[in-house]
Amino acid sequence: MINRNPCIANIKAGYLFPEIARRRREYAASHPDAKIISLGVGNTTEPILPHIDQGLIEGARKLATVEGYSGYQDEGLLELREKISAVFYNGKFTADEVFISDGAKCDIGRIQLLFGAGTPVAVQDPSYPVYVDGSVLIGAAGGWTGEGYSGITYLPCTAENSYFPDLSKLPENCLFYFCSPNNPTGAVANSEQLAALVAAALKKGIIIVFDAAYAEYIRDAALPKTIFDIEGSRKCAIEVNSFSKPAGFTGVRLGWTVVPLELKYAGGESVNKDWNRITGTIFNGASNIAQAGGLAALDSDGLKEIRRLSDFYLGNAKLIRNALNTLGVLCVGGDNSPYIWARFPGRDSWDVFAEILEKCQVVTTPGSGFGPAGNSFIRFSAFGHRADVEEACSRLGRLSF
Ligand code: PLP
């Protein structure tokens, strides 16, 4: 018999969302009449808007014609790569630096193939789970210590530091996952903070994996939507991004990764060249239908629909924030991001989760699932139908803290 990959054994049992689903099922089984509402997951709920949908339909139709048929497009359709550079980066990148993916999460999982097991990893704490779980799977981190995974540097992002980490704690020559707008805290790093991050990365030989999956939720014009607004970032950053949350493509699957030509390893080799090699080797490109939808999303009508959809979820976020403020719960996020990060000092996240489920039949996400510094927090997600969010907000009134 073949042995199990020991890295898999290192992954902590009960990935956060399956564990939440298990507790929800358990509650539903013992309360069959309860109408449970989820403000827990980051999955989108609203239909794809008509112009973008038309792009998908036409993409499918084209495939059934001799002139329009296309097969493998390893790095993605040239037109889409150019459009992404034009729309999101003022045309600063050539098509060779923009790689189309089947989603940001998939690319985050593949990125560590560039660096292997020997590269130390640092994360914001709390953080989106795939950064650490992906590191464990590739062997860059070891087993669960009870506080976190061994070998990973957790940089706490708490109310005390305004959810921006102490960069002096970054190890030299590490891979640093940084997410802004942040999942789960909803915090958005400003230009000064990102400039400090880039300066620290250049000084310490760090590569930043900048996750901008929620950039289209930023409404404050002074806040940067991309790390590439910061001088020097082309020498130290990779950016992953996605159509999932702005265009409702969570089920369609489309994202992109920017790997600048200037980004080099310690030995001077090109990271971009290796990424091209990796995507060509283990990934045969995103669906051409999804890419046609992506092109429609980036023309002027599509961008209006992106705005409309993200405005809708931000409207939900405002309702949730107001409901929590009325209860006297301190929270951040929800203004430039679809997540609200609520503080329950001195309490265990899973206990608060259980209390909200029991008293309100509302599912949330315990902050401790995102890292040690997430304990005593709950993440509320604004992805939901309006009527459900309104009902959930009124039920939150049953709580008293
Ligand atoms: N990055 C962050 C921070 C996310 O929260 C998510 C999804 O919830 C993703 C990436 C995944 O994006 P995609 O659907 O493109 O894989």
Short mmCIF file of C-alpha atoms and ligand atoms in Angstrom, two decimals:
data_model
loop_
_atom_site.label_atom_id
_atom_site.label_comp_id
_atom_site.label_asym_id
_atom_site.label_seq_id
_atom_site.Cartn_x
_atom_site.Cartn_y
_atom_site.Cartn_z
CA MET A 1 0.00 0.00 0.00
CA ILE A 2 1.07 3.59 -0.61
CA ASN A 3 1.67 5.89 2.36
CA ARG A 4 -0.42 8.97 2.89
CA ASN A 5 1.26 12.31 2.15
CA PRO A 6 2.31 13.35 5.68
CA CYS A 7 1.46 16.97 4.89
CA ILE A 8 -2.21 16.03 4.65
CA ALA A 9 -2.06 14.54 8.12
CA ASN A 10 -0.77 17.91 9.34
CA ILE A 11 -3.93 19.74 8.28
CA LYS A 12 -6.12 20.44 11.26
CA ALA A 13 -9.29 18.36 11.26
CA GLY A 14 -12.54 20.16 10.46
CA TYR A 15 -11.80 22.90 7.97
CA LEU A 16 -13.74 25.91 9.22
CA PHE A 17 -16.66 25.91 6.79
CA PRO A 18 -17.41 22.16 6.90
CA GLU A 19 -17.35 22.47 10.70
CA ILE A 20 -19.84 25.36 10.59
CA ALA A 21 -22.03 23.34 8.21
CA ARG A 22 -21.87 20.37 10.59
CA ARG A 23 -22.99 22.51 13.55
CA ARG A 24 -25.75 24.06 11.45
CA ARG A 25 -27.02 20.59 10.42
CA GLU A 26 -26.91 19.44 14.04
CA TYR A 27 -28.93 22.48 15.14
CA ALA A 28 -31.44 22.06 12.29
CA ALA A 29 -31.92 18.39 13.16
CA SER A 30 -32.82 19.24 16.75
CA HIS A 31 -34.91 22.32 15.74
CA PRO A 32 -36.80 21.16 12.64
CA ASP A 33 -39.04 24.28 12.54
CA ALA A 34 -36.21 26.80 12.72
CA LYS A 35 -35.71 29.00 9.66
CA ILE A 36 -31.96 29.33 9.75
CA ILE A 37 -30.40 32.30 7.95
CA SER A 38 -26.73 32.33 7.04
CA LEU A 39 -24.59 35.43 7.42
CA GLY A 40 -21.65 33.06 7.60
CA VAL A 41 -20.13 32.18 4.28
CA GLY A 42 -18.53 34.27 1.56
CA ASN A 43 -20.58 32.70 -1.20
CA THR A 44 -22.49 35.11 -3.44
CA THR A 45 -26.29 34.86 -3.58
CA GLU A 46 -27.57 37.28 -6.22
CA PRO A 47 -28.10 36.41 -9.90
CA ILE A 48 -25.54 37.42 -12.49
CA LEU A 49 -26.70 40.70 -14.05
CA PRO A 50 -28.04 40.71 -17.65
CA HIS A 51 -25.19 42.26 -19.63
CA ILE A 52 -22.57 39.99 -18.08
CA ASP A 53 -24.91 37.02 -18.46
CA GLN A 54 -25.27 37.86 -22.16
CA GLY A 55 -21.48 37.73 -22.44
CA LEU A 56 -21.52 34.21 -21.02
CA ILE A 57 -24.32 33.15 -23.39
CA GLU A 58 -22.51 34.55 -26.41
CA GLY A 59 -19.29 32.89 -25.26
CA ALA A 60 -21.07 29.54 -25.27
CA ARG A 61 -22.73 30.19 -28.65
CA LYS A 62 -19.39 31.12 -30.24
CA LEU A 63 -18.00 27.73 -29.37
CA ALA A 64 -20.64 26.14 -31.59
CA THR A 65 -19.46 28.01 -34.69
CA VAL A 66 -16.49 27.32 -36.95
CA GLU A 67 -15.30 30.95 -36.81
CA GLY A 68 -15.82 31.38 -33.09
CA TYR A 69 -14.55 28.05 -31.82
CA SER A 70 -11.52 28.09 -29.51
CA GLY A 71 -9.69 25.40 -27.58
CA TYR A 72 -6.97 25.59 -24.91
CA GLN A 73 -5.88 29.12 -23.99
CA ASP A 74 -3.27 28.35 -21.35
CA GLU A 75 -2.58 31.85 -19.98
CA GLY A 76 -6.01 33.13 -21.02
CA LEU A 77 -7.54 35.01 -23.94
CA LEU A 78 -5.20 37.78 -25.04
CA GLU A 79 -8.09 40.24 -25.22
CA LEU A 80 -9.06 39.58 -21.61
CA ARG A 81 -5.48 39.88 -20.34
CA GLU A 82 -5.13 43.23 -22.10
CA LYS A 83 -8.52 44.37 -20.82
CA ILE A 84 -7.63 43.50 -17.22
CA SER A 85 -4.42 45.49 -17.49
CA ALA A 86 -6.31 48.46 -18.97
CA VAL A 87 -9.24 48.44 -16.51
CA PHE A 88 -7.48 47.64 -13.23
CA TYR A 89 -3.87 48.71 -13.74
CA ASN A 90 -4.03 51.70 -16.13
CA GLY A 91 -2.39 49.54 -18.79
CA LYS A 92 0.80 49.21 -16.70
CA PHE A 93 1.18 45.48 -17.45
CA THR A 94 1.73 43.66 -20.70
CA ALA A 95 -0.50 40.68 -21.44
CA ASP A 96 2.49 38.44 -20.57
CA GLU A 97 2.27 39.58 -16.97
CA VAL A 98 -1.47 38.83 -16.57
CA PHE A 99 -2.47 35.18 -16.21
CA ILE A 100 -6.15 34.19 -16.32
CA SER A 101 -7.17 31.58 -13.76
CA ASP A 102 -10.17 29.57 -12.68
CA GLY A 103 -10.27 31.68 -9.50
CA ALA A 104 -8.04 33.31 -6.92
CA LYS A 105 -8.18 30.40 -4.50
CA CYS A 106 -6.91 27.96 -7.12
CA ASP A 107 -3.98 30.23 -7.95
CA ILE A 108 -3.19 30.78 -4.26
CA GLY A 109 -2.98 27.00 -3.97
CA ARG A 110 -0.64 26.78 -6.96
CA ILE A 111 1.59 29.77 -6.16
CA GLN A 112 3.64 27.93 -3.56
CA LEU A 113 4.86 25.55 -6.23
CA LEU A 114 7.06 28.48 -7.24
CA PHE A 115 8.83 28.52 -3.89
CA GLY A 116 8.62 24.99 -2.51
CA ALA A 117 8.61 23.62 0.99
CA GLY A 118 11.75 25.45 2.13
CA THR A 119 10.37 28.99 1.93
CA PRO A 120 9.09 30.42 5.21
CA VAL A 121 5.54 31.74 5.19
CA ALA A 122 4.01 34.68 7.06
CA VAL A 123 0.36 35.63 7.24
CA GLN A 124 -1.84 38.29 8.72
CA ASP A 125 -3.60 36.82 11.71
CA PRO A 126 -6.53 36.33 11.21
CA SER A 127 -6.43 35.37 7.54
CA TYR A 128 -8.28 33.57 4.75
CA PRO A 129 -7.61 29.88 5.52
CA VAL A 130 -6.11 28.77 2.19
CA TYR A 131 -2.91 30.75 2.83
CA VAL A 132 -2.00 28.56 5.78
CA ASP A 133 -3.65 25.34 4.66
CA GLY A 134 -1.95 25.61 1.25
CA SER A 135 1.38 26.13 3.03
CA VAL A 136 0.82 23.02 5.14
CA LEU A 137 -0.10 20.94 2.08
CA ILE A 138 3.13 21.85 0.31
CA GLY A 139 5.20 21.19 3.43
CA ALA A 140 6.20 24.82 4.05
CA ALA A 141 4.49 24.54 7.45
CA GLY A 142 4.30 21.71 9.94
CA GLY A 143 1.70 20.39 12.34
CA TRP A 144 -0.95 22.16 14.38
CA THR A 145 0.38 23.34 17.74
CA GLY A 146 -2.95 24.32 19.26
CA GLU A 147 -2.17 27.98 18.58
CA GLY A 148 -1.42 27.78 14.89
CA TYR A 149 0.73 25.78 12.47
CA SER A 150 4.40 25.36 13.29
CA GLY A 151 6.68 27.17 10.89
CA ILE A 152 4.17 29.89 9.99
CA THR A 153 4.72 33.42 11.27
CA TYR A 154 1.40 34.85 12.38
CA LEU A 155 1.30 38.65 12.49
CA PRO A 156 -1.62 39.69 14.69
CA CYS A 157 -4.03 42.24 13.23
CA THR A 158 -6.09 43.46 16.14
CA ALA A 159 -8.02 46.51 17.27
CA GLU A 160 -4.83 47.69 19.02
CA ASN A 161 -2.91 48.00 15.74
CA SER A 162 -5.94 49.01 13.63
CA TYR A 163 -5.81 45.61 11.93
CA PHE A 164 -2.48 46.33 10.25
CA PRO A 165 0.42 44.08 11.32
CA ASP A 166 3.75 45.00 12.91
CA LEU A 167 6.01 44.67 9.87
CA SER A 168 9.15 44.51 12.00
CA LYS A 169 8.09 40.94 12.88
CA LEU A 170 8.29 39.76 9.26
CA PRO A 171 11.02 37.14 8.79
CA GLU A 172 13.61 37.70 6.07
CA ASN A 173 13.11 36.03 2.68
CA CYS A 174 9.58 34.84 3.35
CA LEU A 175 6.40 34.63 1.35
CA PHE A 176 3.88 37.01 2.93
CA TYR A 177 0.19 36.67 2.20
CA PHE A 178 -1.56 40.00 2.54
CA CYS A 179 -5.25 40.56 1.86
CA SER A 180 -6.88 43.99 1.39
CA PRO A 181 -9.82 44.56 1.69
CA ASN A 182 -9.31 41.91 4.26
CA ASN A 183 -11.17 38.69 4.71
CA PRO A 184 -12.16 38.31 7.52
CA THR A 185 -11.58 41.71 9.22
CA GLY A 186 -12.96 43.95 6.45
CA ALA A 187 -10.03 46.32 7.07
CA VAL A 188 -8.48 48.06 4.06
CA ALA A 189 -4.83 49.09 4.09
CA ASN A 190 -4.18 52.70 3.09
CA SER A 191 -1.42 53.93 0.76
CA GLU A 192 1.02 54.71 3.60
CA GLN A 193 0.58 51.25 5.06
CA LEU A 194 1.07 49.56 1.70
CA ALA A 195 4.13 51.73 1.02
CA ALA A 196 5.56 50.55 4.37
CA LEU A 197 4.75 46.97 3.41
CA VAL A 198 6.53 47.27 0.05
CA ALA A 199 9.52 48.95 1.69
CA ALA A 200 9.76 46.13 4.26
CA ALA A 201 9.48 43.50 1.52
CA LEU A 202 12.23 45.08 -0.59
CA LYS A 203 14.50 45.39 2.45
CA LYS A 204 13.98 41.84 3.67
CA GLY A 205 13.82 39.96 0.36
CA ILE A 206 10.14 39.11 0.83
CA ILE A 207 7.62 38.32 -1.89
CA ILE A 208 4.11 39.57 -1.10
CA VAL A 209 1.14 37.60 -2.39
CA PHE A 210 -1.42 40.40 -2.45
CA ASP A 211 -4.99 39.13 -2.48
CA ALA A 212 -7.27 41.84 -3.90
CA ALA A 213 -10.38 39.67 -4.35
CA TYR A 214 -12.56 42.37 -2.73
CA ALA A 215 -10.98 45.45 -4.35
CA GLU A 216 -14.21 46.35 -6.18
CA TYR A 217 -15.90 46.89 -2.81
CA ILE A 218 -13.66 49.85 -2.02
CA ARG A 219 -15.70 53.06 -2.08
CA ASP A 220 -13.22 55.41 -0.42
CA ALA A 221 -11.32 56.85 -3.40
CA ALA A 222 -8.21 57.42 -1.25
CA LEU A 223 -7.78 53.68 -0.57
CA PRO A 224 -5.62 51.68 -3.02
CA LYS A 225 -7.32 48.86 -4.92
CA THR A 226 -4.05 47.22 -5.92
CA ILE A 227 -0.55 46.81 -4.48
CA PHE A 228 0.74 47.93 -7.87
CA ASP A 229 -0.29 51.50 -7.06
CA ILE A 230 2.76 51.48 -4.79
CA GLU A 231 6.20 52.28 -6.16
CA GLY A 232 8.64 49.40 -5.98
CA SER A 233 5.90 46.75 -5.78
CA ARG A 234 6.72 45.24 -9.17
CA LYS A 235 9.97 43.93 -7.67
CA CYS A 236 8.32 42.26 -4.67
CA ALA A 237 4.66 41.41 -5.29
CA ILE A 238 2.30 39.03 -7.02
CA GLU A 239 -1.37 40.01 -7.08
CA VAL A 240 -4.26 37.55 -7.20
CA ASN A 241 -7.75 38.70 -8.01
CA SER A 242 -11.13 37.33 -8.96
CA PHE A 243 -14.43 37.92 -10.73
CA SER A 244 -16.20 35.94 -7.98
CA LYS A 245 -17.26 38.68 -5.61
CA PRO A 246 -17.61 41.66 -7.97
CA ALA A 247 -19.47 39.84 -10.77
CA GLY A 248 -21.08 36.93 -8.92
CA PHE A 249 -18.76 34.40 -10.62
CA THR A 250 -18.28 32.16 -7.56
CA GLY A 251 -19.81 29.32 -9.56
CA VAL A 252 -18.61 30.43 -13.00
CA ARG A 253 -14.93 30.42 -11.88
CA LEU A 254 -12.68 33.16 -13.23
CA GLY A 255 -9.80 35.12 -11.76
CA TRP A 256 -6.37 36.40 -12.61
CA THR A 257 -2.86 36.69 -11.27
CA VAL A 258 -0.36 39.41 -12.10
CA VAL A 259 3.29 38.39 -11.98
CA PRO A 260 5.49 41.36 -12.99
CA LEU A 261 8.44 40.72 -15.28
CA GLU A 262 10.70 42.50 -12.76
CA LEU A 263 10.00 39.94 -10.01
CA LYS A 264 13.06 37.79 -9.44
CA TYR A 265 14.20 34.99 -7.10
CA ALA A 266 17.37 35.30 -5.03
CA GLY A 267 19.33 33.76 -7.93
CA GLY A 268 18.01 36.34 -10.40
CA GLU A 269 15.70 33.94 -12.28
CA SER A 270 12.33 35.22 -13.50
CA VAL A 271 9.29 34.33 -11.35
CA ASN A 272 7.02 35.25 -14.27
CA LYS A 273 8.70 32.66 -16.52
CA ASP A 274 8.26 29.95 -13.90
CA TRP A 275 4.62 30.87 -13.33
CA ASN A 276 4.06 30.54 -17.06
CA ARG A 277 5.68 27.11 -16.91
CA ILE A 278 3.61 26.01 -13.92
CA THR A 279 0.28 27.15 -15.33
CA GLY A 280 1.12 25.44 -18.63
CA THR A 281 2.08 22.25 -16.83
CA ILE A 282 -0.70 21.68 -14.32
CA PHE A 283 -3.47 24.00 -15.50
CA ASN A 284 -4.97 24.14 -18.97
CA GLY A 285 -6.58 27.54 -18.61
CA ALA A 286 -9.93 28.95 -17.52
CA SER A 287 -13.15 28.15 -19.36
CA ASN A 288 -13.47 30.14 -22.57
CA ILE A 289 -17.14 30.74 -21.72
CA ALA A 290 -16.19 32.22 -18.34
CA GLN A 291 -13.61 34.41 -20.09
CA ALA A 292 -16.27 35.72 -22.51
CA GLY A 293 -18.32 36.61 -19.42
CA GLY A 294 -15.24 38.29 -17.94
CA LEU A 295 -14.82 40.41 -21.08
CA ALA A 296 -18.45 41.51 -20.86
CA ALA A 297 -17.93 42.35 -17.18
CA LEU A 298 -15.11 44.72 -18.08
CA ASP A 299 -16.82 46.80 -20.75
CA SER A 300 -18.69 49.92 -19.69
CA ASP A 301 -22.07 48.19 -19.14
CA GLY A 302 -20.39 45.32 -17.30
CA LEU A 303 -18.51 47.68 -15.00
CA LYS A 304 -21.83 49.36 -14.15
CA GLU A 305 -23.24 45.96 -13.24
CA ILE A 306 -20.20 45.22 -11.05
CA ARG A 307 -20.87 48.48 -9.26
CA ARG A 308 -24.58 47.66 -8.88
CA LEU A 309 -23.93 44.20 -7.48
CA SER A 310 -21.24 45.30 -5.05
CA ASP A 311 -23.42 48.26 -3.98
CA PHE A 312 -26.19 45.80 -3.19
CA TYR A 313 -23.96 43.70 -0.90
CA LEU A 314 -22.52 46.85 0.69
CA GLY A 315 -26.13 47.84 1.43
CA ASN A 316 -26.52 44.54 3.28
CA ALA A 317 -23.28 45.23 5.13
CA LYS A 318 -24.61 48.59 6.31
CA LEU A 319 -27.75 46.93 7.71
CA ILE A 320 -25.67 44.38 9.61
CA ARG A 321 -23.31 47.01 10.97
CA ASN A 322 -26.22 49.16 12.13
CA ALA A 323 -27.85 46.19 13.86
CA LEU A 324 -24.59 45.40 15.68
CA ASN A 325 -24.00 49.04 16.60
CA THR A 326 -27.50 49.19 18.09
CA LEU A 327 -26.50 46.27 20.31
CA GLY A 328 -23.38 48.15 21.36
CA VAL A 329 -21.10 45.62 19.63
CA LEU A 330 -17.87 47.17 18.35
CA CYS A 331 -17.13 46.30 14.76
CA VAL A 332 -14.99 47.20 11.76
CA GLY A 333 -15.40 46.55 8.04
CA GLY A 334 -18.56 46.62 5.97
CA ASP A 335 -17.90 50.07 4.49
CA ASN A 336 -15.31 49.15 1.87
CA SER A 337 -15.74 45.38 2.12
CA PRO A 338 -18.55 42.84 2.42
CA TYR A 339 -17.36 41.57 5.82
CA ILE A 340 -18.07 42.95 9.28
CA TRP A 341 -15.71 41.92 12.03
CA ALA A 342 -17.42 42.11 15.41
CA ARG A 343 -15.69 42.07 18.79
CA PHE A 344 -16.89 40.17 21.83
CA PRO A 345 -14.10 40.83 24.37
CA GLY A 346 -13.31 37.99 26.74
CA ARG A 347 -15.54 35.48 24.95
CA ASP A 348 -14.71 32.41 22.89
CA SER A 349 -15.72 32.78 19.23
CA TRP A 350 -17.44 29.38 19.06
CA ASP A 351 -19.48 30.23 22.18
CA VAL A 352 -20.70 33.47 20.59
CA PHE A 353 -21.39 31.56 17.35
CA ALA A 354 -23.49 29.05 19.34
CA GLU A 355 -25.35 31.79 21.18
CA ILE A 356 -26.27 33.61 17.96
CA LEU A 357 -27.37 30.34 16.36
CA GLU A 358 -29.43 29.35 19.41
CA LYS A 359 -31.13 32.70 20.04
CA CYS A 360 -31.45 34.07 16.48
CA GLN A 361 -31.12 31.02 14.20
CA VAL A 362 -28.44 32.98 12.37
CA VAL A 363 -25.24 31.30 11.21
CA THR A 364 -22.07 33.38 11.45
CA THR A 365 -18.37 32.56 11.26
CA PRO A 366 -16.28 32.26 14.45
CA GLY A 367 -13.23 34.46 14.18
CA SER A 368 -10.95 31.86 15.74
CA GLY A 369 -11.34 29.80 12.55
CA PHE A 370 -9.23 32.41 10.75
CA GLY A 371 -6.30 32.28 13.15
CA PRO A 372 -5.39 32.67 16.83
CA ALA A 373 -5.90 36.46 16.88
CA GLY A 374 -9.44 35.94 15.58
CA ASN A 375 -10.69 34.55 18.87
CA SER A 376 -13.38 36.68 20.55
CA PHE A 377 -14.48 37.88 17.11
CA ILE A 378 -17.31 36.92 14.80
CA ARG A 379 -17.32 37.52 11.05
CA PHE A 380 -20.64 38.58 9.55
CA SER A 381 -20.91 38.24 5.78
CA ALA A 382 -23.04 40.58 3.69
CA PHE A 383 -23.65 37.96 1.00
CA GLY A 384 -27.35 37.22 1.26
CA HIS A 385 -30.78 38.08 -0.11
CA ARG A 386 -32.01 41.42 1.23
CA ALA A 387 -35.09 39.97 2.93
CA ASP A 388 -32.95 37.38 4.73
CA VAL A 389 -30.45 39.99 5.86
CA GLU A 390 -33.26 42.23 7.14
CA GLU A 391 -34.83 39.32 9.00
CA ALA A 392 -31.45 38.28 10.45
CA CYS A 393 -30.76 41.86 11.58
CA SER A 394 -34.10 42.07 13.34
CA ARG A 395 -33.42 38.74 15.07
CA LEU A 396 -30.02 40.02 16.27
CA GLY A 397 -32.08 42.34 18.47
CA ARG A 398 -32.78 39.29 20.68
CA LEU A 399 -29.17 39.35 21.83
CA SER A 400 -27.77 41.35 24.67
CA PHE A 401 -24.06 41.64 25.36
N1 PLP B 1 -9.42 35.41 -1.71
C1 PLP B 1 -10.19 35.75 -0.68
C2 PLP B 1 -9.65 36.68 0.34
C3 PLP B 1 -11.47 35.20 -0.54
O1 PLP B 1 -12.21 35.53 0.51
C4 PLP B 1 -11.93 34.30 -1.51
C5 PLP B 1 -13.25 33.68 -1.41
O2 PLP B 1 -13.97 33.75 -0.46
C6 PLP B 1 -11.09 33.99 -2.56
C7 PLP B 1 -9.84 34.56 -2.64
C8 PLP B 1 -11.52 32.98 -3.58
O3 PLP B 1 -11.79 33.53 -4.80
P1 PLP B 1 -12.17 32.64 -6.02
O4 PLP B 1 -13.65 32.39 -5.98
O5 PLP B 1 -11.77 33.46 -7.19
O6 PLP B 1 -11.41 31.36 -5.94
#
